[in-house]
Short mmCIF file of C-alpha atoms in Angstrom, two decimals:
data_model
loop_
_atom_site.label_atom_id
_atom_site.label_comp_id
_atom_site.label_asym_id
_atom_site.label_seq_id
_atom_site.Cartn_x
_atom_site.Cartn_y
_atom_site.Cartn_z
CA MET A 1 -20.54 -6.74 -12.06
CA ASP A 2 -17.86 -9.09 -10.84
CA ARG A 3 -16.82 -12.49 -12.23
CA ASN A 4 -15.87 -13.59 -8.68
CA ASP A 5 -18.28 -14.77 -6.00
CA TYR A 6 -16.72 -12.40 -3.45
CA TYR A 7 -16.22 -8.64 -3.21
CA GLY A 8 -12.98 -6.83 -3.99
CA GLY A 9 -11.56 -8.65 -7.01
CA GLU A 10 -7.80 -8.92 -6.67
CA SER A 11 -7.72 -7.07 -3.33
CA THR A 12 -9.98 -9.47 -1.46
CA SER A 13 -9.16 -11.28 1.80
CA LEU A 14 -9.37 -15.08 1.81
CA ASN A 15 -10.17 -17.50 4.61
CA LEU A 16 -7.92 -20.53 5.11
CA ILE A 17 -9.92 -22.90 2.89
CA GLN A 18 -10.01 -20.34 0.03
CA LEU A 19 -6.27 -19.77 0.49
CA TRP A 20 -5.60 -23.50 0.26
CA LYS A 21 -7.73 -23.81 -2.87
CA LYS A 22 -5.89 -20.95 -4.55
CA PHE A 23 -2.33 -22.03 -3.75
CA ARG A 24 -2.49 -25.76 -2.94
CA GLY A 25 -5.36 -26.85 -5.21
CA ASN A 26 -7.35 -28.54 -2.42
CA ASP A 27 -9.64 -27.46 0.40
CA GLN A 28 -7.98 -29.36 3.25
CA PRO A 29 -5.75 -27.01 5.28
CA PRO A 30 -3.99 -28.75 8.20
CA ALA A 31 -6.06 -28.76 11.39
CA HIS A 32 -3.22 -27.34 13.55
CA LEU A 33 -3.64 -23.93 11.86
CA GLY A 34 -7.03 -23.50 13.53
CA SER A 35 -10.43 -22.54 12.16
CA SER A 36 -10.61 -21.40 8.52
CA ARG A 37 -13.14 -18.69 9.46
CA ASP A 38 -10.64 -16.96 11.75
CA TYR A 39 -8.37 -16.12 8.80
CA ASN A 40 -8.67 -13.06 6.57
CA VAL A 41 -5.59 -13.17 4.36
CA ASP A 42 -5.20 -10.13 2.11
CA MET A 43 -4.32 -10.85 -1.48
CA ILE A 44 -2.94 -7.32 -1.89
CA PRO A 45 -1.55 -6.44 1.55
CA LYS A 46 -1.39 -2.67 2.16
CA PHE A 47 -1.49 -0.41 5.20
CA MET A 48 -3.02 3.08 5.17
CA MET A 49 -1.17 6.22 6.14
CA ALA A 50 -3.15 7.65 9.09
CA ASN A 51 -3.28 11.13 7.53
CA GLY A 52 -2.93 9.86 3.98
CA THR A 53 -5.10 10.36 0.94
CA LEU A 54 -7.04 7.09 1.27
CA VAL A 55 -8.17 7.94 4.82
CA ARG A 56 -9.29 11.35 3.51
CA VAL A 57 -11.25 9.61 0.73
CA LEU A 58 -12.90 7.25 3.25
CA ILE A 59 -13.97 10.21 5.42
CA HIS A 60 -15.11 12.25 2.40
CA THR A 61 -17.36 9.38 1.23
CA ASP A 62 -18.48 8.57 4.80
CA VAL A 63 -17.51 4.94 4.25
CA THR A 64 -15.74 5.10 7.64
CA LYS A 65 -19.04 4.30 9.35
CA TYR A 66 -18.77 0.72 8.08
CA LEU A 67 -15.12 0.18 9.03
CA TYR A 68 -13.10 -0.19 12.23
CA PHE A 69 -9.44 0.69 12.16
CA LYS A 70 -6.60 -0.03 14.49
CA ALA A 71 -3.16 1.56 14.53
CA VAL A 72 -0.23 -0.53 13.27
CA ASP A 73 2.45 -1.17 15.91
CA GLY A 74 5.70 -0.62 14.09
CA SER A 75 7.46 0.84 11.07
CA TYR A 76 10.95 -0.54 10.42
CA VAL A 77 13.73 -0.37 7.86
CA PHE A 78 16.43 -2.86 6.86
CA ASN A 79 19.86 -1.24 7.01
CA SER A 80 23.34 -2.80 6.96
CA GLY A 81 21.97 -6.29 7.61
CA LYS A 82 19.76 -5.32 10.59
CA VAL A 83 16.15 -4.26 11.18
CA HIS A 84 15.76 -0.80 12.79
CA LYS A 85 12.78 1.29 13.85
CA VAL A 86 12.23 4.20 11.45
CA PRO A 87 12.76 7.53 13.26
CA ALA A 88 9.98 9.96 12.33
CA THR A 89 10.84 13.11 14.30
CA ASP A 90 13.95 15.06 15.29
CA MET A 91 13.75 13.52 18.81
CA GLU A 92 13.57 9.95 17.47
CA ALA A 93 16.47 10.71 15.12
CA THR A 94 18.71 11.55 18.09
CA ARG A 95 17.98 8.13 19.64
CA SER A 96 18.20 6.00 16.51
CA PRO A 97 20.99 3.40 16.23
CA LEU A 98 20.81 3.91 12.44
CA MET A 99 23.25 6.83 12.74
CA GLY A 100 26.42 7.78 14.57
CA PHE A 101 26.58 10.79 16.92
CA PHE A 102 27.52 13.51 14.41
CA GLU A 103 25.20 12.16 11.72
CA LYS A 104 22.35 12.33 14.27
CA LEU A 105 22.98 16.04 14.79
CA ARG A 106 22.90 16.65 11.04
CA ALA A 107 19.78 14.52 10.59
CA ARG A 108 18.07 16.31 13.47
CA LYS A 109 18.65 19.68 11.74
CA PHE A 110 17.18 18.29 8.53
CA PHE A 111 14.13 16.85 10.35
CA ILE A 112 13.52 20.22 12.04
CA TYR A 113 13.71 21.99 8.65
CA VAL A 114 11.10 19.56 7.26
CA GLN A 115 8.83 19.79 10.34
CA ASP A 116 8.88 23.61 10.23
CA TYR A 117 8.52 23.85 6.44
CA ASP A 118 5.29 25.55 5.38
CA GLU A 119 4.69 25.90 1.65
CA THR A 120 2.78 29.16 2.14
CA ASP A 121 5.35 30.81 4.44
CA PRO A 122 8.62 31.73 2.66
CA LYS A 123 10.28 32.42 6.06
CA THR A 124 10.35 28.63 6.63
CA HIS A 125 11.99 27.85 3.27
CA GLY A 126 15.57 28.63 4.34
CA GLY A 127 16.07 30.64 1.15
CA LEU A 128 15.39 27.56 -1.03
CA ASP A 129 12.76 27.14 -3.73
CA LEU A 130 11.87 23.46 -3.34
CA THR A 131 10.01 23.42 -6.65
CA ARG A 132 13.43 23.94 -8.29
CA VAL A 133 16.01 22.52 -5.87
CA THR A 134 16.38 18.74 -6.24
CA THR A 135 16.15 16.38 -3.27
CA ARG A 136 19.83 15.53 -3.78
CA GLU A 137 20.78 19.25 -3.50
CA LEU A 138 18.60 19.80 -0.42
CA ILE A 139 20.06 16.79 1.38
CA ALA A 140 23.62 17.82 0.40
CA LYS A 141 23.02 21.13 2.20
CA TYR A 142 22.68 19.12 5.45
CA GLY A 143 25.64 16.84 4.65
CA LEU A 144 23.75 13.59 5.26
CA ASP A 145 25.47 10.32 4.35
CA ALA A 146 24.21 7.72 1.87
CA ASN A 147 22.83 5.44 4.60
CA THR A 148 20.70 8.20 6.12
CA ILE A 149 19.47 9.31 2.69
CA ASP A 150 18.51 5.70 2.01
CA PHE A 151 16.16 5.31 4.98
CA ILE A 152 14.74 8.85 4.67
CA GLY A 153 13.94 8.37 0.97
CA HIS A 154 12.56 4.84 1.15
CA ALA A 155 11.20 4.29 4.67
CA ILE A 156 9.88 7.80 5.46
CA ALA A 157 9.17 9.46 2.09
CA LEU A 158 8.22 5.99 0.75
CA HIS A 159 9.83 6.39 -2.67
CA ARG A 160 10.03 3.10 -4.55
CA ASP A 161 13.38 3.77 -6.24
CA ASP A 162 16.06 6.49 -6.33
CA ARG A 163 14.68 8.67 -9.13
CA TYR A 164 13.36 11.13 -6.53
CA LEU A 165 16.91 12.33 -5.80
CA ASN A 166 16.99 14.18 -9.11
CA GLU A 167 13.43 15.52 -8.83
CA PRO A 168 12.24 18.72 -7.05
CA ALA A 169 12.55 18.33 -3.27
CA LEU A 170 9.05 19.63 -2.49
CA ASP A 171 7.45 16.22 -3.08
CA THR A 172 9.88 14.47 -0.70
CA VAL A 173 9.44 17.13 2.00
CA LYS A 174 5.65 16.78 1.75
CA ARG A 175 5.93 12.99 1.97
CA MET A 176 8.15 13.26 5.08
CA LYS A 177 5.65 15.66 6.67
CA LEU A 178 2.80 13.27 5.93
CA TYR A 179 4.74 10.45 7.61
CA ALA A 180 5.51 12.50 10.75
CA GLU A 181 1.93 13.85 11.01
CA SER A 182 0.55 10.33 10.61
CA VAL A 183 2.82 9.01 13.39
CA ALA A 184 1.73 11.85 15.66
CA ARG A 185 -1.93 11.20 14.92
CA PHE A 186 -2.32 8.05 17.04
CA GLN A 187 0.87 8.34 19.10
CA GLY A 188 1.64 4.79 17.98
CA GLY A 189 4.91 3.38 16.78
CA SER A 190 3.98 3.81 13.13
CA PRO A 191 2.13 6.14 10.75
CA TYR A 192 -0.11 3.32 9.52
CA ILE A 193 -3.61 2.11 10.31
CA TYR A 194 -5.34 -1.04 9.10
CA PRO A 195 -8.97 -2.24 9.20
CA LEU A 196 -10.05 -4.97 11.61
CA TYR A 197 -10.81 -8.19 9.66
CA GLY A 198 -8.48 -7.22 6.80
CA LEU A 199 -8.62 -5.19 3.62
CA GLY A 200 -11.47 -7.22 2.14
CA GLU A 201 -13.63 -5.02 4.39
CA LEU A 202 -12.92 -1.97 2.20
CA PRO A 203 -14.71 -3.05 -1.01
CA GLN A 204 -17.57 -4.45 1.09
CA ALA A 205 -17.95 -1.12 2.87
CA PHE A 206 -18.11 0.69 -0.49
CA ALA A 207 -20.67 -1.88 -1.73
CA ARG A 208 -22.88 -1.07 1.28
CA LEU A 209 -22.56 2.64 0.67
CA SER A 210 -23.29 2.15 -3.03
CA ALA A 211 -26.50 0.26 -2.15
CA VAL A 212 -27.63 3.24 -0.02
CA TYR A 213 -27.40 5.39 -3.17
CA GLY A 214 -29.22 2.86 -5.36
CA GLY A 215 -26.20 1.02 -6.76
CA THR A 216 -26.55 -2.67 -7.69
CA TYR A 217 -23.80 -5.25 -7.19
CA MET A 218 -23.82 -8.47 -9.19
CA LEU A 219 -21.30 -11.09 -8.08
CA ASN A 220 -20.56 -14.40 -9.81
CA LYS A 221 -21.14 -13.04 -13.34
CA PRO A 222 -18.91 -15.13 -15.64
CA GLU A 223 -17.37 -13.80 -18.89
CA CYS A 224 -18.27 -10.14 -18.46
CA LYS A 225 -17.88 -9.04 -22.08
CA VAL A 226 -17.64 -5.33 -22.80
CA GLU A 227 -19.73 -4.38 -25.87
CA PHE A 228 -18.85 -1.57 -28.32
CA ASN A 229 -20.66 0.28 -31.13
CA GLU A 230 -19.25 0.92 -34.64
CA GLU A 231 -17.37 4.01 -33.40
CA GLY A 232 -15.60 1.91 -30.77
CA GLN A 233 -17.50 3.47 -27.86
CA VAL A 234 -18.68 1.27 -25.04
CA VAL A 235 -22.43 0.52 -24.99
CA GLY A 236 -22.79 -2.21 -22.37
CA VAL A 237 -21.51 -5.35 -20.64
CA THR A 238 -22.85 -8.84 -21.41
CA SER A 239 -22.86 -11.84 -19.09
CA GLU A 240 -24.89 -15.07 -19.38
CA GLY A 241 -26.83 -13.71 -22.37
CA GLU A 242 -27.97 -10.51 -20.64
CA THR A 243 -26.57 -7.08 -21.46
CA ALA A 244 -26.44 -4.21 -18.99
CA LYS A 245 -26.47 -1.03 -21.10
CA CYS A 246 -24.18 1.83 -20.12
CA LYS A 247 -22.34 4.92 -21.33
CA LYS A 248 -19.12 4.34 -19.39
CA VAL A 249 -17.29 1.29 -18.08
CA VAL A 250 -14.88 1.33 -15.14
CA CYS A 251 -12.86 -1.84 -14.64
CA ASP A 252 -9.53 -3.40 -13.74
CA PRO A 253 -7.12 -4.53 -16.49
CA SER A 254 -8.35 -8.16 -16.47
CA TYR A 255 -11.71 -7.18 -18.04
CA LEU A 256 -10.20 -5.32 -21.03
CA PRO A 257 -6.89 -7.08 -21.78
CA ASN A 258 -6.61 -5.49 -25.25
CA LYS A 259 -6.63 -1.96 -23.78
CA VAL A 260 -3.68 -2.40 -21.39
CA ARG A 261 0.04 -3.14 -21.58
CA LYS A 262 2.22 -5.10 -19.19
CA VAL A 263 4.53 -2.81 -17.22
CA GLY A 264 6.02 -5.19 -14.67
CA LYS A 265 5.50 -8.11 -12.37
CA VAL A 266 5.12 -8.49 -8.61
CA ALA A 267 6.69 -11.41 -6.72
CA ARG A 268 5.37 -12.19 -3.26
CA ALA A 269 5.35 -14.72 -0.48
CA ILE A 270 2.60 -15.28 2.09
CA ALA A 271 3.63 -16.92 5.36
CA ILE A 272 1.62 -18.16 8.33
CA MET A 273 3.68 -18.01 11.53
CA SER A 274 3.30 -18.58 15.26
CA HIS A 275 5.43 -15.61 16.35
CA PRO A 276 5.97 -11.94 15.48
CA ILE A 277 8.78 -10.92 13.10
CA PRO A 278 12.04 -10.99 15.11
CA ASN A 279 13.67 -7.65 16.07
CA THR A 280 10.42 -5.67 15.71
CA ASN A 281 9.78 -5.29 19.45
CA ASP A 282 7.20 -8.13 19.36
CA SER A 283 4.93 -6.01 17.14
CA HIS A 284 1.61 -7.65 16.30
CA SER A 285 1.41 -5.56 13.13
CA VAL A 286 4.41 -4.09 11.35
CA GLN A 287 5.90 -2.91 8.07
CA VAL A 288 9.58 -3.38 7.24
CA ILE A 289 11.00 -1.72 4.13
CA LEU A 290 14.16 -3.17 2.58
CA PRO A 291 15.58 -0.39 0.37
CA GLN A 292 16.91 -1.51 -3.04
CA LYS A 293 20.46 -0.35 -2.29
CA GLN A 294 20.68 -2.53 0.83
CA LEU A 295 19.95 -5.59 -1.32
CA GLY A 296 21.75 -4.57 -4.53
CA ARG A 297 18.42 -4.46 -6.39
CA ARG A 298 16.62 -2.02 -8.67
CA SER A 299 13.52 -1.78 -6.48
CA ASP A 300 12.60 -2.01 -2.80
CA MET A 301 11.28 -5.08 -1.00
CA TYR A 302 8.39 -4.82 1.48
CA LEU A 303 7.56 -6.91 4.50
CA PHE A 304 4.08 -6.70 5.97
CA CYS A 305 2.85 -8.53 9.06
CA CYS A 306 -0.47 -8.56 10.87
CA SER A 307 -2.08 -10.96 13.30
CA TYR A 308 -4.96 -11.81 15.60
CA SER A 309 -4.80 -8.26 17.02
CA HIS A 310 -6.39 -7.06 13.73
CA ASN A 311 -8.66 -10.16 13.59
CA VAL A 312 -7.00 -11.63 10.50
CA ALA A 313 -5.80 -14.88 12.13
CA PRO A 314 -6.61 -17.03 15.18
CA LYS A 315 -4.99 -16.14 18.50
CA GLY A 316 -1.24 -16.75 18.46
CA LYS A 317 -1.00 -16.74 14.63
CA TYR A 318 0.68 -14.11 12.46
CA ILE A 319 0.43 -13.57 8.72
CA ALA A 320 3.47 -12.12 6.97
CA PHE A 321 3.87 -11.02 3.36
CA VAL A 322 7.06 -10.30 1.45
CA SER A 323 6.60 -8.46 -1.85
CA THR A 324 8.75 -6.76 -4.47
CA GLU A 325 8.78 -5.80 -8.13
CA ALA A 326 10.04 -9.03 -9.76
CA GLU A 327 13.41 -8.74 -11.49
CA THR A 328 13.79 -12.47 -12.22
CA GLU A 329 11.54 -15.48 -12.88
CA HIS A 330 12.34 -17.04 -9.48
CA PRO A 331 10.25 -15.52 -6.67
CA GLU A 332 11.57 -17.98 -4.03
CA THR A 333 15.18 -16.89 -4.59
CA GLU A 334 14.38 -13.25 -5.17
CA LEU A 335 12.34 -12.85 -1.97
CA LYS A 336 14.93 -14.64 0.19
CA PRO A 337 16.33 -11.46 1.87
CA GLY A 338 12.84 -10.64 3.17
CA ILE A 339 11.92 -14.24 4.05
CA ASP A 340 15.16 -14.61 6.03
CA LEU A 341 13.90 -11.89 8.41
CA LEU A 342 10.72 -13.84 9.26
CA GLY A 343 12.20 -16.63 11.38
CA PRO A 344 10.50 -20.07 11.34
CA VAL A 345 7.25 -20.26 9.33
CA ASP A 346 4.38 -22.77 9.65
CA GLU A 347 3.38 -22.50 5.97
CA ILE A 348 4.59 -20.41 3.03
CA PHE A 349 3.05 -19.73 -0.41
CA PHE A 350 4.73 -18.09 -3.41
CA ASP A 351 3.01 -16.16 -6.15
CA THR A 352 3.72 -13.75 -9.00
CA TYR A 353 1.30 -11.57 -10.92
CA ASP A 354 1.73 -9.22 -13.88
CA ARG A 355 1.17 -5.48 -13.54
CA TYR A 356 -0.72 -3.62 -16.27
CA GLU A 357 -1.56 -0.04 -17.08
CA PRO A 358 -4.18 1.27 -19.54
CA VAL A 359 -3.14 2.41 -23.04
CA ASN A 360 -6.60 3.37 -24.33
CA GLU A 361 -7.96 6.90 -24.79
CA PRO A 362 -10.99 7.15 -22.44
CA THR A 363 -12.35 10.24 -24.24
CA LEU A 364 -12.82 8.07 -27.37
CA ASP A 365 -14.04 4.72 -25.99
CA ASN A 366 -15.45 5.70 -22.54
CA CYS A 367 -13.49 2.86 -20.89
CA PHE A 368 -11.75 3.77 -17.63
CA VAL A 369 -9.23 1.12 -16.67
CA SER A 370 -7.31 1.11 -13.39
CA THR A 371 -3.61 0.37 -13.03
CA SER A 372 -2.66 -2.96 -11.37
CA TYR A 373 -1.64 -2.94 -7.69
CA ASP A 374 2.10 -2.49 -7.15
CA ALA A 375 4.37 -4.22 -4.63
CA THR A 376 4.25 -1.40 -2.03
CA THR A 377 2.65 -2.20 1.32
CA HIS A 378 0.82 1.12 1.62
CA PHE A 379 -1.99 2.70 -0.39
CA GLU A 380 -0.44 6.02 -1.40
CA SER A 381 0.21 5.01 -5.05
CA THR A 382 -3.11 3.17 -5.58
CA VAL A 383 -5.32 5.96 -4.27
CA MET A 384 -3.75 8.54 -6.61
CA ASP A 385 -4.74 6.31 -9.54
CA VAL A 386 -8.33 6.14 -8.21
CA LEU A 387 -8.55 9.94 -7.82
CA ASN A 388 -7.18 10.47 -11.35
CA MET A 389 -9.83 8.08 -12.70
CA TYR A 390 -12.55 9.92 -10.79
CA THR A 391 -11.49 13.22 -12.38
CA LEU A 392 -11.34 11.65 -15.86
CA ILE A 393 -14.83 10.16 -15.46
CA THR A 394 -16.60 13.13 -13.86
CA GLY A 395 -14.50 16.10 -14.91
CA LYS A 396 -14.36 17.12 -11.23
CA GLY A 397 -11.69 16.95 -8.55
CA VAL A 398 -12.37 15.62 -5.04
CA ASP A 399 -12.13 18.08 -2.17
CA LEU A 400 -10.11 16.18 0.40
CA SER A 401 -9.90 18.92 3.04
CA VAL A 402 -11.81 16.84 5.59
CA ASP A 403 -11.93 16.64 9.37
CA LEU A 404 -9.45 13.83 9.99
CA SER A 405 -10.78 13.20 13.49
CA ALA A 406 -13.82 11.57 11.86
CA ALA A 407 -11.79 8.36 11.48
CA SER A 408 -10.39 7.15 14.73
CA ALA A 409 -8.31 4.04 15.22
CA ALA A 410 -9.43 1.84 18.09
CA GLU A 411 -7.23 1.83 21.15
CA GLU A 412 -6.29 -1.50 22.67
#
C-alpha cells in the first residue's frame, strides 16, 4: 500500500510538471526546458557500484530482466580547490595529478598491496592482520600524505567521515577492491552504473516481479493507519475504511512516526543545466565527491549529474544534484561549494529532509521500519539496511554469490 499515486515513495523520479508542483507550487514549467515527459528527475539520486551489493541483489531476484543499465562516465574528487579524476588502479595512480612524483610511487605500492590482497591467502597479507590493524596504521606503513589518504578514504573506499581511520583496515581494503573491480567491469571511467530512465524504474521493476509471484500493489491509499492488538503487535493496515489484515508490516519511517527517531537532516539542490559539469571531461554522467576536510566540514558533499544519455532529460539537458548531511539551517549557503562547481544553471531547487532510524523492537511489535536515505550518491549504505531487514523478517540471509555477468550495462 502506498499513499502516493506513483511507485517508489521517496525514491521516485518526477517529470518536469511533477517537479514544478513539488518545488514551485504550480504546474507551469517554462517552455524552453522542453517536454515534461522527457524528464525523470530522481528524488534520491544514487548510482550503483557495478560489482556492488545492490547489483548482486538485482541479479539474485532476477529483477534485472525489467531494467536497462548504462555505465556512468566519470568518478571525480574535489581536492585543493580543483576537480580530479579518481585513480582506481596502480597505473592510474602513477598518472594522477592529485599527487607529486614520490607520493605516486608510494601510492602505487599501496594500490598493488590492496589489489593483491586475498583474505583467504595469508601470503598476500604482508604480515598484517587487517582485522586488528587500523586503517591509519596500514596507511602509515606506506607513508601516504593526508591529501592522498583523503581521496582514498572518501572517493574510493566511499567512507562518509573519518571514523574509518581508527577502525580495522579490512573494511577499507575490501571497499577499495570493490571500487577497482567495479571500474574494471565495464572498462568505463567509473565504477558506477545507472538505469536508463532514472531510479524510479527500480521500484517499478520490483512491483512487476512482485505481481508475478501474486503480490498486490495499491497506490493512492490515503492515511494508511497501522493497527495493533492489546499486546502491541501489528494486526493490519487501514485505509479508506478497509483493513488489510497482516502479521508483519514493512514500511518507511513516515508510516510509523512514533517508532522512529530523527538522526540527521539532508540538504540538497537540484539543478537543470544545458552543459556538463566543467572539468569532468564533458562527462554525460558523473559523480564528484567533496571530502569533508577539503571544505572544513564534518561530513562529505556529493555531486551527481546525469543527462539525456541515460534518458532522464531532453537532448542537450543535464540534471545535477548536490547533497550533504545538513550542518546548518541554510541549504543554499551550505551547498555553495558544490553548486560553485556546476557552472551556469537554467533552474535550481533547494530542499531539506529529515533522516530517521527505527527505535522499535521488531520481535515484539512485528513492525520492520527502514532507515531514511542518506546524502551519499551511491547505494552501498541503503542496500545493507534492506538486507538486514530481510534477515530480521525471514530469519534467513541472502546468498549473494551470483554470476555478475547476468547484468550488463549497455554500450553506447
